[in-house]
Coordinates of C-alpha atoms and ligand atoms in Angstrom, one line a residue:
M1 CA 35.4 7.5 -31.8
K2 CA 34.6 8.0 -28.1
Y3 CA 31.4 6.7 -26.7
S4 CA 30.6 9.9 -25.0
Y5 CA 31.9 13.4 -25.8
I6 CA 31.2 14.8 -22.3
S7 CA 33.9 17.3 -21.3
H8 CA 32.9 18.8 -17.9
L9 CA 30.1 20.2 -15.7
Y10 CA 29.5 24.0 -15.4
C11 CA 27.3 26.3 -13.4
P12 CA 24.8 28.4 -15.5
K13 CA 24.7 31.0 -12.7
C14 CA 28.3 31.7 -11.7
S15 CA 30.2 29.8 -14.5
N16 CA 32.1 27.6 -12.0
T17 CA 33.3 24.3 -13.6
F18 CA 33.4 20.8 -12.1
S19 CA 34.6 17.5 -13.2
H20 CA 32.2 14.9 -14.5
E21 CA 34.4 12.1 -13.1
Q22 CA 33.4 12.8 -9.5
K23 CA 30.0 12.7 -7.9
N24 CA 28.7 16.3 -8.1
Q25 CA 25.3 17.7 -6.9
L26 CA 24.7 21.4 -6.8
C27 CA 27.2 24.1 -7.5
T28 CA 28.7 25.9 -4.5
C29 CA 26.4 28.7 -5.3
G30 CA 23.3 26.5 -5.0
S31 CA 22.5 26.4 -8.7
P32 CA 22.0 23.1 -10.6
L33 CA 25.0 22.0 -12.8
L34 CA 24.7 21.5 -16.5
V35 CA 26.8 19.1 -18.7
E36 CA 29.1 20.4 -21.4
Y37 CA 30.2 18.3 -24.4
D38 CA 33.2 18.8 -26.7
L39 CA 30.8 19.5 -29.6
E40 CA 33.6 20.7 -31.9
Q41 CA 35.3 17.2 -31.8
L42 CA 32.1 15.4 -32.0
G43 CA 31.1 17.5 -35.0
K44 CA 34.2 16.4 -36.8
E45 CA 33.8 12.6 -36.0
L46 CA 30.0 12.2 -36.3
S47 CA 27.4 13.3 -38.7
K48 CA 23.7 13.1 -38.3
E49 CA 23.5 10.5 -41.1
D50 CA 25.5 8.1 -39.0
L51 CA 22.5 7.7 -36.6
V52 CA 20.6 5.9 -39.3
G53 CA 20.1 2.3 -38.4
R54 CA 21.2 2.6 -34.8
V55 CA 19.3 1.2 -31.9
S56 CA 15.8 2.4 -31.5
S57 CA 16.3 3.9 -28.0
L58 CA 17.6 7.1 -26.6
W59 CA 21.1 5.5 -26.5
R60 CA 21.4 6.0 -30.3
Y61 CA 22.5 9.5 -29.1
H62 CA 25.2 8.3 -26.8
E63 CA 27.9 10.7 -28.0
L64 CA 25.6 13.4 -26.7
L65 CA 25.0 11.6 -23.4
P66 CA 27.2 11.7 -20.4
V67 CA 27.9 8.1 -19.8
G68 CA 31.4 7.3 -20.7
D69 CA 31.3 3.5 -21.1
E70 CA 28.6 1.4 -22.7
S71 CA 29.0 -1.2 -20.0
D72 CA 27.6 1.2 -17.5
V73 CA 24.4 1.8 -19.5
V74 CA 21.2 0.8 -17.7
T75 CA 18.5 0.4 -20.0
L76 CA 15.0 -1.0 -20.4
G77 CA 14.7 0.1 -24.1
E78 CA 13.5 3.6 -23.5
G79 CA 13.2 6.3 -26.1
M80 CA 12.4 6.8 -29.8
T81 CA 8.6 7.2 -28.9
P82 CA 6.2 7.8 -31.6
L83 CA 5.7 11.4 -33.0
I84 CA 2.3 11.1 -34.5
K85 CA 0.1 13.4 -36.5
M86 CA -3.2 14.5 -34.9
P87 CA -5.5 15.3 -37.9
A88 CA -8.7 15.2 -36.1
M89 CA -7.6 17.3 -33.2
G90 CA -5.8 19.6 -35.6
E91 CA -9.0 20.1 -37.5
D92 CA -10.9 20.7 -34.3
M93 CA -8.6 23.4 -33.2
K94 CA -7.6 24.7 -36.6
I95 CA -4.1 23.8 -36.5
A96 CA -3.1 22.1 -39.8
N97 CA 0.0 20.5 -38.6
L98 CA -0.6 19.2 -35.2
W99 CA 1.7 16.5 -33.8
M100 CA 1.9 14.6 -30.4
K101 CA 5.2 13.2 -29.1
D102 CA 3.7 10.3 -27.2
E103 CA 5.9 9.5 -24.1
G104 CA 3.0 7.1 -22.8
I105 CA 4.9 4.4 -24.8
I106 CA 7.9 4.0 -22.8
P107 CA 9.0 1.8 -19.8
T108 CA 7.2 2.9 -16.7
G109 CA 4.6 4.8 -18.9
T110 CA 6.0 8.2 -18.5
F111 CA 9.0 10.3 -19.9
K112 CA 10.6 10.1 -16.3
A113 CA 12.2 6.8 -17.7
R114 CA 14.5 9.0 -19.8
G115 CA 15.9 10.9 -16.8
A116 CA 16.1 7.7 -14.8
A117 CA 17.8 5.7 -17.4
V118 CA 20.5 8.3 -18.0
G119 CA 20.7 9.4 -14.3
V120 CA 21.1 5.8 -13.0
S121 CA 23.5 4.8 -15.6
K122 CA 25.8 7.7 -14.7
A123 CA 25.3 7.2 -11.0
K124 CA 26.4 3.6 -11.5
E125 CA 29.4 4.7 -13.5
L126 CA 30.4 7.0 -10.6
G127 CA 30.1 4.1 -8.0
V128 CA 26.8 5.3 -6.4
T129 CA 25.3 2.3 -4.4
E130 CA 22.4 4.1 -2.6
L131 CA 20.3 7.0 -3.9
A132 CA 17.4 9.0 -2.4
M133 CA 14.7 11.4 -3.8
P134 CA 11.5 13.0 -3.3
T135 CA 8.9 12.6 -6.0
N136 CA 5.3 13.4 -7.0
G137 CA 5.2 9.7 -8.1
N138 CA 6.2 9.1 -11.7
A139 CA 10.0 9.9 -11.1
G140 CA 10.1 7.8 -8.1
A141 CA 8.6 4.9 -9.9
A142 CA 11.0 5.1 -12.8
W143 CA 14.1 5.8 -10.6
S144 CA 13.1 2.8 -8.3
L145 CA 12.8 0.4 -11.3
Y146 CA 15.9 1.6 -13.1
A147 CA 17.9 1.7 -9.8
A148 CA 16.7 -2.0 -9.3
R149 CA 18.1 -3.0 -12.7
G150 CA 21.3 -1.0 -12.1
G151 CA 21.9 -2.8 -8.8
I152 CA 21.5 0.5 -6.8
Q153 CA 19.4 0.7 -3.6
S154 CA 16.9 3.6 -3.6
T155 CA 15.0 5.6 -0.9
I156 CA 11.9 7.2 -2.3
V157 CA 9.5 9.7 -0.5
M158 CA 6.3 10.7 -2.0
P159 CA 3.1 12.4 -1.1
I160 CA 0.4 10.2 0.3
D161 CA -1.8 11.5 -2.5
A162 CA 0.5 10.5 -5.4
P163 CA -1.1 8.1 -7.9
K164 CA -1.3 4.8 -6.3
I165 CA 0.2 2.9 -9.3
T166 CA 3.5 4.9 -8.8
R167 CA 3.5 3.8 -5.1
N168 CA 3.2 0.2 -6.2
E169 CA 5.8 0.5 -8.9
S170 CA 8.4 1.8 -6.4
A171 CA 7.4 -0.8 -3.7
I172 CA 7.6 -3.7 -6.0
S173 CA 11.2 -2.8 -7.1
G174 CA 12.5 -3.1 -3.5
S175 CA 12.9 0.5 -2.9
N176 CA 12.8 2.0 0.7
L177 CA 9.5 3.8 0.1
Y178 CA 7.9 6.4 2.4
L179 CA 4.8 8.4 2.1
V180 CA 4.5 12.0 3.5
D181 CA 1.2 13.7 4.4
G182 CA 2.2 16.8 2.3
L183 CA 3.6 18.0 -1.0
I184 CA 6.8 17.1 -3.0
S185 CA 8.4 20.1 -1.2
D186 CA 7.7 18.5 2.2
A187 CA 9.1 15.2 0.8
G188 CA 12.2 17.2 -0.4
K189 CA 13.0 18.5 3.0
I190 CA 12.8 15.1 4.6
V191 CA 15.2 13.6 1.8
A192 CA 17.6 16.5 2.2
Q193 CA 17.8 15.7 5.9
S194 CA 18.4 12.0 5.4
V195 CA 20.9 12.7 2.6
A196 CA 22.9 14.8 5.0
E197 CA 22.7 12.4 7.8
H198 CA 23.4 9.2 6.0
G199 CA 25.5 10.3 3.1
L200 CA 23.1 9.0 0.3
F201 CA 23.4 10.3 -3.2
D202 CA 20.7 12.9 -3.7
A203 CA 18.9 12.2 -6.9
S204 CA 16.3 15.0 -6.4
T205 CA 15.3 16.9 -9.5
L206 CA 18.2 18.9 -10.8
K207 CA 20.4 18.2 -7.7
E208 CA 22.2 15.7 -10.0
P209 CA 23.3 17.0 -13.4
Y210 CA 22.2 14.1 -15.6
R211 CA 18.5 13.7 -15.4
I212 CA 18.4 16.6 -17.7
E213 CA 20.6 14.8 -20.3
G214 CA 18.1 11.9 -20.3
K215 CA 15.2 14.2 -20.9
K216 CA 17.1 16.1 -23.5
T217 CA 16.7 13.3 -25.9
M218 CA 13.1 14.2 -26.5
G219 CA 14.4 17.2 -28.3
L220 CA 17.0 15.1 -30.2
E221 CA 14.2 12.7 -31.3
I222 CA 11.7 15.5 -32.4
A223 CA 14.5 16.9 -34.5
E224 CA 15.5 13.6 -36.1
Q225 CA 11.9 12.3 -36.5
M226 CA 11.1 15.6 -38.4
D227 CA 14.0 15.0 -40.6
W228 CA 16.0 17.8 -39.0
K229 CA 13.5 20.5 -39.8
L230 CA 12.4 21.9 -36.5
P231 CA 8.8 22.6 -35.7
D232 CA 7.6 26.1 -35.1
V233 CA 6.1 25.5 -31.6
I234 CA 6.7 22.8 -28.8
L235 CA 4.3 22.7 -25.9
Y236 CA 5.5 21.1 -22.6
P237 CA 3.7 20.4 -19.3
T238 CA 6.1 21.9 -16.8
G239 CA 6.5 21.0 -13.2
G240 CA 10.3 20.9 -12.2
G241 CA 11.0 22.0 -15.7
V242 CA 13.6 19.4 -16.5
G243 CA 11.9 18.4 -19.8
I244 CA 11.8 21.9 -21.2
I245 CA 15.2 22.8 -20.0
G246 CA 16.4 19.5 -21.7
I247 CA 14.7 20.2 -24.9
Y248 CA 16.1 23.7 -25.1
K249 CA 19.6 22.3 -24.3
A250 CA 19.3 19.6 -27.0
L251 CA 18.1 22.0 -29.7
T252 CA 20.9 24.4 -28.9
E253 CA 23.5 21.6 -29.1
L254 CA 22.1 20.5 -32.4
K255 CA 22.3 24.1 -33.7
K256 CA 26.0 24.3 -32.6
L257 CA 26.7 21.0 -34.5
G258 CA 25.0 22.5 -37.6
W259 CA 22.6 19.5 -37.7
V260 CA 19.6 22.0 -37.7
E261 CA 19.2 25.4 -38.9
G262 CA 17.0 28.5 -38.5
E263 CA 15.0 29.6 -35.5
L264 CA 14.5 27.4 -32.6
P265 CA 10.9 26.5 -32.0
R266 CA 9.0 28.7 -29.6
L267 CA 8.8 26.7 -26.3
V268 CA 5.6 26.9 -24.4
A269 CA 5.7 26.0 -20.7
V270 CA 2.1 24.6 -19.8
Q271 CA 1.2 24.6 -16.2
A272 CA -1.9 24.0 -14.2
E273 CA -4.0 26.9 -12.8
G274 CA -3.6 25.6 -9.3
C275 CA 0.1 25.6 -9.6
A276 CA 1.5 28.1 -12.0
P277 CA 4.7 29.7 -10.5
I278 CA 6.4 29.7 -13.9
V279 CA 3.4 31.4 -15.7
K280 CA 3.2 34.1 -13.1
A281 CA 7.0 34.9 -13.3
W282 CA 6.8 34.9 -17.1
E283 CA 3.7 37.2 -17.0
E284 CA 5.6 39.5 -14.7
G285 CA 8.7 39.5 -16.9
R286 CA 10.9 38.1 -14.1
S287 CA 13.9 35.6 -14.3
E288 CA 12.8 33.5 -11.3
S289 CA 9.6 32.2 -9.8
E290 CA 8.1 32.5 -6.3
F291 CA 6.9 29.6 -4.1
W292 CA 3.3 28.8 -5.0
N293 CA 1.3 28.5 -1.8
D294 CA -1.5 25.7 -1.5
S295 CA -0.8 24.3 -5.0
K296 CA -3.4 21.9 -6.2
T297 CA -4.1 20.0 -9.4
V298 CA -5.2 16.6 -10.8
A299 CA -2.1 16.7 -13.1
F300 CA 0.1 15.5 -10.3
G301 CA 3.3 15.5 -12.2
I302 CA 3.2 19.3 -12.7
N303 CA 2.4 20.0 -9.0
V304 CA 5.7 21.7 -8.2
P305 CA 5.3 25.0 -6.2
K306 CA 8.9 26.2 -6.7
A307 CA 11.4 24.5 -9.2
L308 CA 15.2 24.7 -8.6
G309 CA 15.7 25.2 -12.2
D310 CA 12.9 28.0 -12.7
F311 CA 15.5 30.4 -14.0
L312 CA 16.5 28.0 -16.7
V313 CA 13.0 27.3 -17.7
L314 CA 12.3 31.0 -18.0
E315 CA 15.5 31.5 -20.0
A316 CA 14.4 28.8 -22.4
I317 CA 11.0 30.6 -22.9
Y318 CA 12.5 34.1 -23.3
Q319 CA 15.2 32.9 -25.6
T320 CA 12.8 31.3 -28.0
N321 CA 10.0 33.8 -27.9
G322 CA 7.9 31.2 -26.3
C323 CA 5.3 31.8 -23.6
A324 CA 3.7 30.2 -20.5
V325 CA 0.1 29.2 -20.1
A326 CA -2.0 28.0 -17.1
I327 CA -4.8 25.6 -17.6
E328 CA -7.7 24.8 -15.2
D329 CA -8.3 21.2 -14.2
E330 CA -11.7 21.0 -15.7
A331 CA -10.5 22.1 -19.1
L332 CA -7.7 19.6 -19.2
L333 CA -10.0 16.7 -18.1
A334 CA -12.4 17.7 -20.8
E335 CA -9.5 17.8 -23.3
Q336 CA -8.4 14.4 -22.2
K337 CA -11.8 13.1 -23.3
T338 CA -11.7 14.9 -26.6
L339 CA -8.3 13.4 -27.3
A340 CA -9.5 9.9 -26.6
S341 CA -12.7 10.2 -28.6
L342 CA -11.2 12.0 -31.7
E343 CA -7.8 10.4 -31.8
G344 CA -8.0 7.3 -29.7
A345 CA -5.3 8.6 -27.6
F346 CA -5.6 8.2 -23.9
V347 CA -3.1 10.7 -22.6
C348 CA -2.1 11.7 -18.9
P349 CA -3.8 14.9 -17.5
E350 CA -0.4 16.8 -17.9
G351 CA -0.3 15.9 -21.6
A352 CA -4.0 17.0 -22.1
A353 CA -3.1 20.4 -20.7
T354 CA -0.7 21.0 -23.6
F355 CA -3.4 20.5 -26.0
V356 CA -5.6 22.9 -24.2
A357 CA -2.8 25.3 -24.3
A358 CA -2.4 24.8 -28.1
R359 CA -6.1 25.4 -28.7
R360 CA -6.1 28.7 -26.8
L361 CA -3.0 30.0 -28.3
R362 CA -4.4 29.2 -31.7
E363 CA -7.6 31.2 -30.7
Q364 CA -5.6 34.1 -29.6
G365 CA -3.6 34.0 -32.8
W366 CA -0.3 33.3 -31.2
I367 CA -0.1 30.0 -33.1
K368 CA -0.8 30.4 -36.9
E369 CA -3.0 27.9 -38.8
Q370 CA -0.1 26.5 -40.9
E371 CA 2.5 26.3 -38.2
I372 CA 4.0 23.0 -37.1
V373 CA 3.0 22.3 -33.5
V374 CA 4.3 19.6 -31.3
A375 CA 2.5 18.8 -28.1
L376 CA 4.3 16.6 -25.5
N377 CA 2.3 13.9 -24.0
T378 CA 4.4 13.1 -21.1
G379 CA 2.7 9.8 -19.9
M380 CA -0.1 7.3 -20.4
G381 CA -3.6 8.0 -19.2
I382 CA -3.6 4.5 -17.9
K383 CA -1.5 5.6 -14.9
Y384 CA -4.3 7.9 -13.6
P385 CA -7.5 5.8 -13.8
D386 CA -9.1 7.8 -11.0
T387 CA -9.1 11.1 -12.9
I388 CA -11.7 9.6 -15.2
T389 CA -15.4 9.5 -14.1
V390 CA -17.8 7.7 -16.4
E391 CA -21.4 6.7 -16.3
V392 CA -22.0 3.3 -17.8
P393 CA -25.5 1.7 -18.1
I394 CA -25.6 -1.6 -16.2
L395 CA -27.4 -4.4 -17.9
Q396 CA -29.1 -7.5 -16.4
K397 CA -28.4 -10.9 -17.8
G398 CA -30.7 -11.4 -20.8
D399 CA -31.2 -7.6 -21.5
T400 CA -30.9 -6.5 -24.9
I401 CA -29.4 -3.2 -26.1
K402 CA -32.3 -1.0 -27.5
K403 CA -30.5 1.9 -28.9
S404 CA -28.3 1.7 -32.0
I405 CA -24.7 2.0 -30.7
K406 CA -23.8 4.6 -33.5
S407 CA -26.9 6.7 -32.8
Ligands
LIG1 C1 7.1 14.9 -14.0 C2 6.1 15.1 -15.0 C3 5.9 16.3 -15.8 C4 6.7 17.6 -15.4 O1 8.0 17.3 -15.8 P1 9.3 18.3 -15.6 O2 10.3 17.9 -16.5 O3 9.6 18.0 -14.1 O4 8.8 19.7 -15.6 C5 5.0 16.3 -16.7 N1 4.2 15.2 -16.9 C6 4.3 14.1 -16.2 C7 3.4 13.0 -16.5 C8 5.3 14.0 -15.3 O5 5.4 12.9 -14.5
LIG2 ZN1 27.4 28.4 -9.4

């Protein structure tokens, strides 16, 4: 038994192949690279029942992950997040089987920890000592902290408007942190320049092949947590698209292994109305998106005007008969309140958007009442305290509360 069954890297655009034993970034044609495994051999030596009783983190799937040696694993215990039923929300939107995969309960408070854990581990294995990346906040926070744990120096550039907590997480880890008065795309240009000048490892979204592998584990966990019976629909808040590409890749690999059967779930890319390049491309039946000008949304993690892996996101949608939906900020903020009051779940704005999308797709009949639906909450609401506005009565010392609290 090997620790990992990784076999090589390949380009989904031009089919070029590369070694996983060297540092690789993009393909020579400019496309992101994907990781291939020797699934045939893996399938002979491992069965899904062997997973029972393994560590309760994403490393339980190490054969399907790219790190070759356990000693290179950099972990804070990420993964195996709860998949919980949402009966009150389900009743409210007439979906009998509504579930939430809750990524708020993971180190650093967002699912970016998955990509960082696997990406940093592989970087460490390849001998990377310094990495750099642009970020909307959450990825930078996660990569700074995991890099610190892995003994790797990080340089992070984020928009000045990125959630302040992510700035603090990066700074306290000892990262070289910079703020830019602009968008993630502006941060990306600055990082690309310094990568070229100083020879740093570029850990930008999809410019290294291993972040997808970390995020893939959300798909593996959903399958295992549902006892290897796949749901009908999975909704995912889509920015760079790594999560939805990863989930699609995971389910495809499980299918090849014969661990799941039948149709794949219909994958739904949920975006913000103020930044919806994937939705626009999908509505126009295109295979790539166009840069979205003046993008703006409170759901900071999905403010990505042009994703490098847009063609892979669209492929995942088309191949699974999924769809793409854009949600207004007011609607997702209202849904955030509904979720907290009906289910006690304080989700991030991006996560709330997936529930609005489920509600609307149900209203349109695209989701049927009895279908099994999984909405991804990609992070905890606690990371975005400023998106909530509340009015609270202020008492003076000695005041009494006149109204019954229940009324
Ligand atoms: C980054 C992020 C997303 C979008 O993830 P992608 O995989 O890049 O599409 C969604 N939600 C949150 C909270 C994020 O931080
Ligand atoms: Zn290529």
